[in-house]
Coordinates of C-alpha atoms in Angstrom, one line a residue:
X124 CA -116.8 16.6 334.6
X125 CA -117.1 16.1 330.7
X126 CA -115.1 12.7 331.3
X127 CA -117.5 11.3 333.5
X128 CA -119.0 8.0 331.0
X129 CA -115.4 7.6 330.2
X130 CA -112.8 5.2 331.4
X131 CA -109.2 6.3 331.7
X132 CA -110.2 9.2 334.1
X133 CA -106.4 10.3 335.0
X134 CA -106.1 10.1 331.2
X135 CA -108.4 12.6 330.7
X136 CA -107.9 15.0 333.5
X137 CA -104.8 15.6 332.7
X138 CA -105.9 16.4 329.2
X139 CA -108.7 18.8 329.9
X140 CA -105.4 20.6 332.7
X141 CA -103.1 20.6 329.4
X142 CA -106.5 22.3 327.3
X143 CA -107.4 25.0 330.0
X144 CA -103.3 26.4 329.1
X145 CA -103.3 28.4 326.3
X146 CA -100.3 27.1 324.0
X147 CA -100.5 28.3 320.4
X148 CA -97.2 27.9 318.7
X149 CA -95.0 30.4 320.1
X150 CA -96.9 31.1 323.5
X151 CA -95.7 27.7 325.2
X152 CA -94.6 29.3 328.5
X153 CA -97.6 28.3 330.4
X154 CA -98.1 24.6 329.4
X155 CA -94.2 24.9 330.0
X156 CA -94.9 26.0 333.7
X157 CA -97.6 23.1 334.0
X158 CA -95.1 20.3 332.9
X159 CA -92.4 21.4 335.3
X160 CA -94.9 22.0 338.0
X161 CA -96.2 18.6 337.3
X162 CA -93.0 16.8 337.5
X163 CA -92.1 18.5 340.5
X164 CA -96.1 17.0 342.0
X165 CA -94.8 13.5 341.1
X166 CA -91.2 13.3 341.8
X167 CA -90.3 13.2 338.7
X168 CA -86.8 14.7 337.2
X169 CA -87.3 17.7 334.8
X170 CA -85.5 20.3 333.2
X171 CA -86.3 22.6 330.3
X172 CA -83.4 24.2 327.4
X173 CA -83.2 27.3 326.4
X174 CA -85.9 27.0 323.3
X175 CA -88.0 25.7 326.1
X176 CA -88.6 22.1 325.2
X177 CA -89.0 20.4 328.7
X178 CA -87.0 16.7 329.3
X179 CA -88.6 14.2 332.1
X180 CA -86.7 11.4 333.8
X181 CA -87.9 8.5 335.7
X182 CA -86.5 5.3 337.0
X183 CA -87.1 1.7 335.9
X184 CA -89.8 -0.1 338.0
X185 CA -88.2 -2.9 340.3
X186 CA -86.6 -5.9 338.3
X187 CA -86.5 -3.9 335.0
X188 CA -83.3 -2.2 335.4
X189 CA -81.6 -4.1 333.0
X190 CA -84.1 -2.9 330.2
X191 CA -82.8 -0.1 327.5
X192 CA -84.2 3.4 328.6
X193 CA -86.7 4.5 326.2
X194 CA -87.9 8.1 325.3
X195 CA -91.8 9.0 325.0
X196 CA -91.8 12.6 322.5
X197 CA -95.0 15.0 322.1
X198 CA -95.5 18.6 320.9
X199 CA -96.9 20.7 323.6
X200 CA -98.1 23.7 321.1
X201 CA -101.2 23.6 319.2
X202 CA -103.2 24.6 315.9
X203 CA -105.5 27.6 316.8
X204 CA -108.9 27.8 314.3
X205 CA -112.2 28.7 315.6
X206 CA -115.8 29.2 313.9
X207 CA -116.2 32.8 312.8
X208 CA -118.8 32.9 315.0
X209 CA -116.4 32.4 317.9
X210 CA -115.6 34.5 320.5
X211 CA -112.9 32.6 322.2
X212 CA -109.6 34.0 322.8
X213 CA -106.4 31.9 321.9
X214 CA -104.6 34.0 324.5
X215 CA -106.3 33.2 327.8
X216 CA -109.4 30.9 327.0
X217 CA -109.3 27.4 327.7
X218 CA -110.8 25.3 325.0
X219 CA -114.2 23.8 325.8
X220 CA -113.8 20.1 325.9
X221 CA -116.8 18.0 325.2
X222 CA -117.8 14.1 324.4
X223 CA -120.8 12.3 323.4
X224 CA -119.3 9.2 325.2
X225 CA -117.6 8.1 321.8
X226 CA -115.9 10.8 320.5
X227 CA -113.9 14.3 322.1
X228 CA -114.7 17.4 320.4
X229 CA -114.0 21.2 321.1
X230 CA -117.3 23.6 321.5
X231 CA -116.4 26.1 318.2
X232 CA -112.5 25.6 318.1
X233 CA -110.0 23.2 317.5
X234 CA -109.7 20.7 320.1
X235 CA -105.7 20.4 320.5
X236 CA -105.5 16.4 320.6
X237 CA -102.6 17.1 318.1
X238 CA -100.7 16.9 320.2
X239 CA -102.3 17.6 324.1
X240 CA -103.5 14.2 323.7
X241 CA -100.0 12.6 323.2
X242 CA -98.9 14.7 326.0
X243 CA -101.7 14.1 328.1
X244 CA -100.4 9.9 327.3
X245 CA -97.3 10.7 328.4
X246 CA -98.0 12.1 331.8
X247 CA -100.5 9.5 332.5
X248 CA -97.4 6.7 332.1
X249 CA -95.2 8.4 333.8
X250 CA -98.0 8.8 337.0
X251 CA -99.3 5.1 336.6
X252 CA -98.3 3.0 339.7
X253 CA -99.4 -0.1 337.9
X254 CA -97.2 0.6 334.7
X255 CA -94.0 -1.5 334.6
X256 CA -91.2 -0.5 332.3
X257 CA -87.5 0.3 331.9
X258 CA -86.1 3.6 332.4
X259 CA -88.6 6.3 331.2
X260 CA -87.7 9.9 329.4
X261 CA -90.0 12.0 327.8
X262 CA -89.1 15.2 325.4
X263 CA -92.0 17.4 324.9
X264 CA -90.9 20.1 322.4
X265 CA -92.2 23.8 321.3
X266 CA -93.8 25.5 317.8
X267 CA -93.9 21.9 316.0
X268 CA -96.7 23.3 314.3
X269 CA -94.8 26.3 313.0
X270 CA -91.4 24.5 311.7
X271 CA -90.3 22.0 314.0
X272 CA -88.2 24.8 315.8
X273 CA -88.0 22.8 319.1
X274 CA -87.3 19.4 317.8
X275 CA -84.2 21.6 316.2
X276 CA -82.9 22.9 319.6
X277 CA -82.8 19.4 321.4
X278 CA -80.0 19.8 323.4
X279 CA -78.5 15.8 323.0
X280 CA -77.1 15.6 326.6
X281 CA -80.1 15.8 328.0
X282 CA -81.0 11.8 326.3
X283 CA -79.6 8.9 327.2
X284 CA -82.0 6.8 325.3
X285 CA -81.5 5.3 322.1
X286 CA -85.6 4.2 321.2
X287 CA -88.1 6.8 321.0
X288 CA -91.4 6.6 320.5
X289 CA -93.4 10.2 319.1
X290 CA -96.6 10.3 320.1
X291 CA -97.9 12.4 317.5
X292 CA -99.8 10.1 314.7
X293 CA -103.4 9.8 313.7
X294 CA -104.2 6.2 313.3
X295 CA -104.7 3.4 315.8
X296 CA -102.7 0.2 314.3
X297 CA -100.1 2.2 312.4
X298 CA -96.7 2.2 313.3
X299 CA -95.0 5.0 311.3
X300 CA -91.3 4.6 310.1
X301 CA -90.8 8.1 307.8
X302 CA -92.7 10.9 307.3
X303 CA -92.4 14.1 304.6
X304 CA -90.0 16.7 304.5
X305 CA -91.5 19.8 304.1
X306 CA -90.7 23.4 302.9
X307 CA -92.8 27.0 302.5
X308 CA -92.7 29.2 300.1
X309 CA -93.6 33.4 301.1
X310 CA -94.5 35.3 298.2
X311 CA -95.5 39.5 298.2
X312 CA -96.6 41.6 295.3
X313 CA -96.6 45.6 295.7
X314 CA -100.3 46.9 294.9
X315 CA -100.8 50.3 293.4
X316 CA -104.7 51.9 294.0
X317 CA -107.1 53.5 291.9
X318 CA -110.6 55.1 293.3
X319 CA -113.3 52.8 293.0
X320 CA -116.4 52.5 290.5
X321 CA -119.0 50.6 289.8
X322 CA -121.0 48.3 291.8
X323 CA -119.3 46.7 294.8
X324 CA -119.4 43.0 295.6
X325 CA -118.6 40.8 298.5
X326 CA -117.9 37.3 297.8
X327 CA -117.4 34.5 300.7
X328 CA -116.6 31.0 300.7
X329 CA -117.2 28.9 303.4
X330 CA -118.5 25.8 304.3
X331 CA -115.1 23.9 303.7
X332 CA -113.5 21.1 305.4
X333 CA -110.3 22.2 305.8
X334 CA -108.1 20.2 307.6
X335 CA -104.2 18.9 307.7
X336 CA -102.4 19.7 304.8
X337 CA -100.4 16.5 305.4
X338 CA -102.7 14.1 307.1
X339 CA -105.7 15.2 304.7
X340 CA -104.3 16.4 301.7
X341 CA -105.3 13.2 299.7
X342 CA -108.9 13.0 300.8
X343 CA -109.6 15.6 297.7
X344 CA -110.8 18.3 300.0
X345 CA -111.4 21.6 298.2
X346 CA -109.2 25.0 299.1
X347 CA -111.1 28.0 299.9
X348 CA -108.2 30.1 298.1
X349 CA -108.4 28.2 295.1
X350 CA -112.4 28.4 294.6
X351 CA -112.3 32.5 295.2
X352 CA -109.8 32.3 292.7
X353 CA -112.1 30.3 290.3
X354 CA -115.2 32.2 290.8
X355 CA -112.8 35.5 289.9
X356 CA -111.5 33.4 287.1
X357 CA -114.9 33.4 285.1
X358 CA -115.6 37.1 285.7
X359 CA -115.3 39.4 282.6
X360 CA -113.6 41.6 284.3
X361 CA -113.7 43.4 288.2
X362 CA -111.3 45.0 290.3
X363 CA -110.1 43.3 293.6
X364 CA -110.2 45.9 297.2
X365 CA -109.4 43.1 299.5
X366 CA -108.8 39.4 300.0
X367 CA -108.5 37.4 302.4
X368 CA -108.0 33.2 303.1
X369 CA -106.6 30.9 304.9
X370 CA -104.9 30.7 308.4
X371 CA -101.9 28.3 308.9
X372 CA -99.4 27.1 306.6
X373 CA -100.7 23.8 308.0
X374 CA -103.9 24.3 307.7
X375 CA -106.3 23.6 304.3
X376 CA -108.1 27.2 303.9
X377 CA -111.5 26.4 304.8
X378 CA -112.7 30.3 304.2
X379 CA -111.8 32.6 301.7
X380 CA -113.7 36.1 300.9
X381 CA -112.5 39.0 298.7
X382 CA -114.5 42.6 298.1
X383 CA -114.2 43.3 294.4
X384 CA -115.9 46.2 292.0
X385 CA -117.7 45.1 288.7
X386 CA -119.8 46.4 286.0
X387 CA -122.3 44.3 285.6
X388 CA -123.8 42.5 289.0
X389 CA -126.3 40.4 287.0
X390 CA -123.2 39.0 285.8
X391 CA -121.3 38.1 289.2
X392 CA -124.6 36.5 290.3
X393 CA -125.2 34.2 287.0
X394 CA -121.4 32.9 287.4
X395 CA -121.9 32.5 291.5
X396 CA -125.1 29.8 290.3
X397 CA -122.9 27.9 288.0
X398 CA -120.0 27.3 289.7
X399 CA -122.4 26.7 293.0
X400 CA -123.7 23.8 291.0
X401 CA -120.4 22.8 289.7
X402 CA -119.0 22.5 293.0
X403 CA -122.5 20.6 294.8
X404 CA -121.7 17.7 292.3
X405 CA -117.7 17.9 292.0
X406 CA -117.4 17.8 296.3
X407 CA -120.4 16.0 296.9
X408 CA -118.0 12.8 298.9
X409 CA -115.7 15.0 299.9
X410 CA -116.2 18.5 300.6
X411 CA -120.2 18.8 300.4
X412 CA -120.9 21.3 302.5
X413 CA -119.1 24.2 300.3
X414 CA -120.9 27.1 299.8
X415 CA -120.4 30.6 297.7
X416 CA -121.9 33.8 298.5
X417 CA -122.2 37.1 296.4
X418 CA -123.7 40.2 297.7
X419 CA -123.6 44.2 296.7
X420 CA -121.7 46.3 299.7
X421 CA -120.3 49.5 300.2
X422 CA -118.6 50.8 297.1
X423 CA -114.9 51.1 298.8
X424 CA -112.8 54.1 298.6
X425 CA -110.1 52.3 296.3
X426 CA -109.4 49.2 294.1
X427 CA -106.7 47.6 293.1
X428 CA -106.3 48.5 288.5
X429 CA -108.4 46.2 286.7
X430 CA -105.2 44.3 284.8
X431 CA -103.2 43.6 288.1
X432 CA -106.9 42.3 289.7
X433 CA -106.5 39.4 287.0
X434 CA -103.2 39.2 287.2
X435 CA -103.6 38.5 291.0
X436 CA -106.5 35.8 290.3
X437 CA -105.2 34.0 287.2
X438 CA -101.9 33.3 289.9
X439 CA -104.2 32.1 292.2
X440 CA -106.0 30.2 289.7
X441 CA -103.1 28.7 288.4
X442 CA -101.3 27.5 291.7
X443 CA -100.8 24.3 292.4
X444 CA -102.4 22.7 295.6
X445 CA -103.0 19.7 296.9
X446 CA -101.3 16.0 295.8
X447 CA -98.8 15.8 293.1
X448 CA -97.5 12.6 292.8
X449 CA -98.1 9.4 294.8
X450 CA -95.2 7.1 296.4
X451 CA -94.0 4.0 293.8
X452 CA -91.7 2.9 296.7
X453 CA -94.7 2.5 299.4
X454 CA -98.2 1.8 298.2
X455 CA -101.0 4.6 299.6
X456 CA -99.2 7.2 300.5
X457 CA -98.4 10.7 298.7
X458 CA -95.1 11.3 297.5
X459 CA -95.6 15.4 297.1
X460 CA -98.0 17.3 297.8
X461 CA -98.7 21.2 297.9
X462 CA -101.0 23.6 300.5
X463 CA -101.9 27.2 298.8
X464 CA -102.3 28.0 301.9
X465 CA -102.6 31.6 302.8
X466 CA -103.7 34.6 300.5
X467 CA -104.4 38.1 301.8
X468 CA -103.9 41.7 301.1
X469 CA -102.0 44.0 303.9
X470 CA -99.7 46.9 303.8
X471 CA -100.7 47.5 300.0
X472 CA -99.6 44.3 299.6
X473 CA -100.9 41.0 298.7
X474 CA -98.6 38.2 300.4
X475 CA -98.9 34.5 299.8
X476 CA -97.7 31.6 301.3
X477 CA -97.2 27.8 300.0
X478 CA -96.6 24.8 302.3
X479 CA -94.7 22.0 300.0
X480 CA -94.5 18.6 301.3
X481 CA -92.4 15.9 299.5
X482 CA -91.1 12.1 300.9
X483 CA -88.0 12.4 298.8
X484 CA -85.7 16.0 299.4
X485 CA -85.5 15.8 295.4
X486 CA -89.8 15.3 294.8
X487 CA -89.8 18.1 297.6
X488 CA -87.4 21.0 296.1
X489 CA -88.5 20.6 292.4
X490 CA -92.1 21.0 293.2
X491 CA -90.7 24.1 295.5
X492 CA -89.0 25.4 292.9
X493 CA -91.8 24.6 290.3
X494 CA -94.3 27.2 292.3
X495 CA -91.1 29.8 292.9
X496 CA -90.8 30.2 289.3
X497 CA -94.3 30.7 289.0
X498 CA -94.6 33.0 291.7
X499 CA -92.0 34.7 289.1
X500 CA -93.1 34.9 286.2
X501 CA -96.3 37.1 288.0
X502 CA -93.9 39.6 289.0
X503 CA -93.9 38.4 292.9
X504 CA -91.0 38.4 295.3
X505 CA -90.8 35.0 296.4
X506 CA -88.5 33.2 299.2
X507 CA -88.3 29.6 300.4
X508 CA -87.4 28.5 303.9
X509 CA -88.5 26.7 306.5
X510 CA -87.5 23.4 305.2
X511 CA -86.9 20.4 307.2
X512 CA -85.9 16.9 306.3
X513 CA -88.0 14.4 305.5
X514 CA -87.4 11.0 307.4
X515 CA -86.3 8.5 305.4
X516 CA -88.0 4.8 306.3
X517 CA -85.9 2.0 307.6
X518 CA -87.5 -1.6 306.9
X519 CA -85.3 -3.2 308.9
X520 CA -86.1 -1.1 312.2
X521 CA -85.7 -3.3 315.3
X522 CA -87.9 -1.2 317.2
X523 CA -90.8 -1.6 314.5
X524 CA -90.8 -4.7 314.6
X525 CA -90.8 -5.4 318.6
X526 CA -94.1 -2.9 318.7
X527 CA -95.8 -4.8 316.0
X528 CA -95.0 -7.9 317.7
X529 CA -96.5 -6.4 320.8
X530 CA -99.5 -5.0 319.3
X531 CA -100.3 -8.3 318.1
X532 CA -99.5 -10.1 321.1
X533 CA -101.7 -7.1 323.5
X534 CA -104.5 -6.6 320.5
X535 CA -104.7 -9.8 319.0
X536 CA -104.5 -7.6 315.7
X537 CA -101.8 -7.1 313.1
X538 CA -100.2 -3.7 312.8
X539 CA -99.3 -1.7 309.6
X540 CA -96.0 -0.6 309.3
X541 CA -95.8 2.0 306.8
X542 CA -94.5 6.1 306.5
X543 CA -96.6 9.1 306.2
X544 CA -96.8 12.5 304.4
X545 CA -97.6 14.7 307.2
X546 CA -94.3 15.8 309.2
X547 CA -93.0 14.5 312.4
X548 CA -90.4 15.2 314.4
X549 CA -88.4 11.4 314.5
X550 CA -86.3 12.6 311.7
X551 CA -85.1 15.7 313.0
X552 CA -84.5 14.2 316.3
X553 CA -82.9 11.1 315.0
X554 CA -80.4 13.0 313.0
X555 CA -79.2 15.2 315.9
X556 CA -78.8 12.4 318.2
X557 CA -76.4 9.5 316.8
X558 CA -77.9 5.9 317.2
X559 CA -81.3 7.3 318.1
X560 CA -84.4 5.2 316.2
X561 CA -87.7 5.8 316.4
X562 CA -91.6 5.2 315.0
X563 CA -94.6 7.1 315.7
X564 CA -98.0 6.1 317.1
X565 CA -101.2 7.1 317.6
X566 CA -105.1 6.9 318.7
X567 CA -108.1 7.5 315.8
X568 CA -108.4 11.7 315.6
X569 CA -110.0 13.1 312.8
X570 CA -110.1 16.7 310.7
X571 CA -107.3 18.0 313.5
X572 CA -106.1 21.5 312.7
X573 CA -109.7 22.0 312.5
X574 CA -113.0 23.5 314.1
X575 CA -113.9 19.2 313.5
X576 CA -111.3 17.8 315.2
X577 CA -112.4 15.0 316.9
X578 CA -110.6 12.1 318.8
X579 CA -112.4 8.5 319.4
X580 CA -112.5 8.2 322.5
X581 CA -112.0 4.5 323.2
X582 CA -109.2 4.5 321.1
X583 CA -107.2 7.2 322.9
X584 CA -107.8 5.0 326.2
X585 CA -107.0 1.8 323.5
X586 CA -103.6 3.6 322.9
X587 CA -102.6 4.6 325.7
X588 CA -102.9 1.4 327.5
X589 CA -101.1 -0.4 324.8
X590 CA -98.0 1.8 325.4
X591 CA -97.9 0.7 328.8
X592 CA -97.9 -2.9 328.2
X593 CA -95.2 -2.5 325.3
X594 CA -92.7 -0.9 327.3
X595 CA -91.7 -3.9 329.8
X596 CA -91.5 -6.2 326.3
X597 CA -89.2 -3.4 324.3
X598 CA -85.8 -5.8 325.0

């Protein structure tokens, strides 16, 4: 097996059975079927609700009954990218796990760590003979990735504890106490057509990053959307037939390519150079590997009239995307933040979509409201929704302070306590079940929501041995 040169084999088995389930967000039936039908393997207690989140009991080990139960929580559905030059099916492939015997990486997709792995974590607790704790539940909910909808439906009779710890953070030796709210924005403007003239360009951009638009938002990684938008910017004028970018709300576009009509082509290809350069030395940390192309194609039968083709780009050009404003409560971390994150033409048509992140509901909705009014003033019908809370950070959490104590005590290293920008499910879940605190936790993974997501390997093992050991000192 791929596994073979690593350590934590049960670990990873179970992983690579959660990857061979398709289990983008919205098709969780299967992985749903896998965790009943593994509970039922290991006499374990399990039930599902009617959203289809699926609960997990199991009873203290000998001579820690007296210990407070304590919930394990993981997202069983996934972020689906995959290389254009892909053929894998979301539908019925598994993904193709590999390792170079330090890190885990998917073969042309994303790899699904967020949040298989923290499943995969859970299960390999819950199966440990060696692993001593209290009274164990775990909560693995449904379409995280699309808007939290199963952290939502928690039906609260279904928990008895009152500590949970998510399993769905990115850094080993941070303890997270808050996270963003978040809201999107969808935006549509009605396209009229005209026959097409003049020479016919395509334009691609690829090359990019990508990645989280909470977890990677501040690493100054370039938006696929926003650089079509530029190169369109500097062009005299052209006439847009299609466009097309990005994937996920969730997601930082990492392609974007539009077919367009011009008059002059020497033109198009002078502007392509320069902003080619431009970018080279403005992304040469952070998103080096960008890369513009510009060729003639067929002339299409119809393009969208000239003065709506700008219109259309200099609204592109214009949104907002990426950090706003940094925290002054908690050093580091991003306050509000925006993903232009999907841009394409359907229907006649052009729809766009926003993801808006903010730590505060206040930094969240005015920066909402902030792209709904431009949206607006462009003559597009725009709607927010979507929005969840974000989770407010408690200091004083008891239960933050036990796991750093532990992590100290098991690592011999200090912890970080701190919140992040990307969303989690502790606030929502808090909120809908009174008394409930939580933190999250985490292994190293890298570029998830990505065709680079990686995880490190030693640190998933790191991590999930760590939880194990916590759990009998959680008083």
């Amino acid at each position: 097996m791929w596994y073979d040169k690593l350590n934590n084999k049960r670990l990873w088995k179970i992983f690579t059975e959660i990857s061979a389930i398709p289990r983008e967000s919205g098709n969780e039936e299967g992985i749903r079927n896998y965790l009943l039908s593994w509970a039922e393997k290991n006499h374990i207690e399990a039930s599902s609700d009617k959203k289809g989140n699926v609960y997990m009991k199991k009873e203290a080990s000998k001579g820690m009954e007296k210990l407070p139960p304590v919930a394990l929580q993981a997202h069983m559905d996934m972020v689906c990218v995959k290389k254009e030059s892909s053929s894998h099916d979301f539908t019925k492939d598994p993904i193709k796990i590999k390792t170079d015997g330090i890190k885990v990486t998917a073969s042309g997709t994303s790899l699904g760590a967020d949040d298989g792995l923290g499943v995969a974590m859970i299960l390999d607790i819950l199966s440990d003979p060696e692993a001593s704790h209290g009274a164990l539940e775990a909560i693995f909910t449904v379409e995280e990735e699309t808007g939290l909808g199963g952290a939502y439906a928690i039906e609260s009779d279904k928990i008895s504890a009152r500590r949970l710890i998510n399993l769905d953070s990115e850094e080993e030796g941070i303890i997270y106490i808050g996270c963003a709210g978040g809201i999107d924005i969808e935006a549509s403007m009605k396209l009229k057509y005209e026959k097409a003239s003049g020479t016919a360009l395509s334009i691609k951009v690829s090359g990019l990053l990508g990645g989280h638009s909470g977890g990677e938002i501040h690493k100054g990684r370039a938006n696929a959307i926003k650089i079509l938008a530029r190169y369109l910017n500097r062009l005299p004028s052209f006439r847009i037939a299609s466009i097309s970018g990005g994937t996920r709300h969730n997601v930082i576009p990492s392609t974007a390519e539009a077919v367009i009509t011009v008059d002059s082509k020497d033109i198009a290809i002078r502007m392509q150079k320069m902003l080619q350069e431009e970018l080279r030395d403005e992304y040469s940390i952070t998103d080096p590997g960008i890369k513009i192309e510009v060729k003639e194609t067929e002339l299409p039968s119809c393009v969208i009239k000239e003065k709506k083709s700008q219109k259309i780009a200099d609204m592109l050009f214009l949104a907002p995307h990426g950090v706003r404003t940094m925290s002054s409560k908690i050093e580091g971390i991003v306050e509000t933040s925006d993903n232009l994150a999907i841009a394409n033409i359907a229907e006649d048509k052009l729809h766009v979509s926003f993801s808006v992140r903010g730590n505060t509901e206040s930094s969240k909705m005015a920066l909402a409201y902030e792209i709904l009014t431009l949206l607006e003033s462009f003559s597009f019908k725009a709607i927010a929704g979507g929005s969840y809370p974000a989770w407010e950070p408690d200091p004083s959490s008891k239960l933050a302070k036990e796991t750093a104590a532990a992590y100290k005590k098991i690592t011999g290293r200090k912890a970080s306590i701190t919140a992040i920008h990307a969303g989690l499910e502790c606030g929502i879940i808090n909120s809908l079940i009174p008394g409930m605190e939580s933190i999250s936790i985490g292994p190293e993974l890298r570029d998830v929501h990505s065709v680079n997501e990686n995880v490190d390997a030693a640190s998933a093992e790191r991590t999930a041995e760590f939880v194990k050991k916590m759990l009998p000192m959680l008083k």
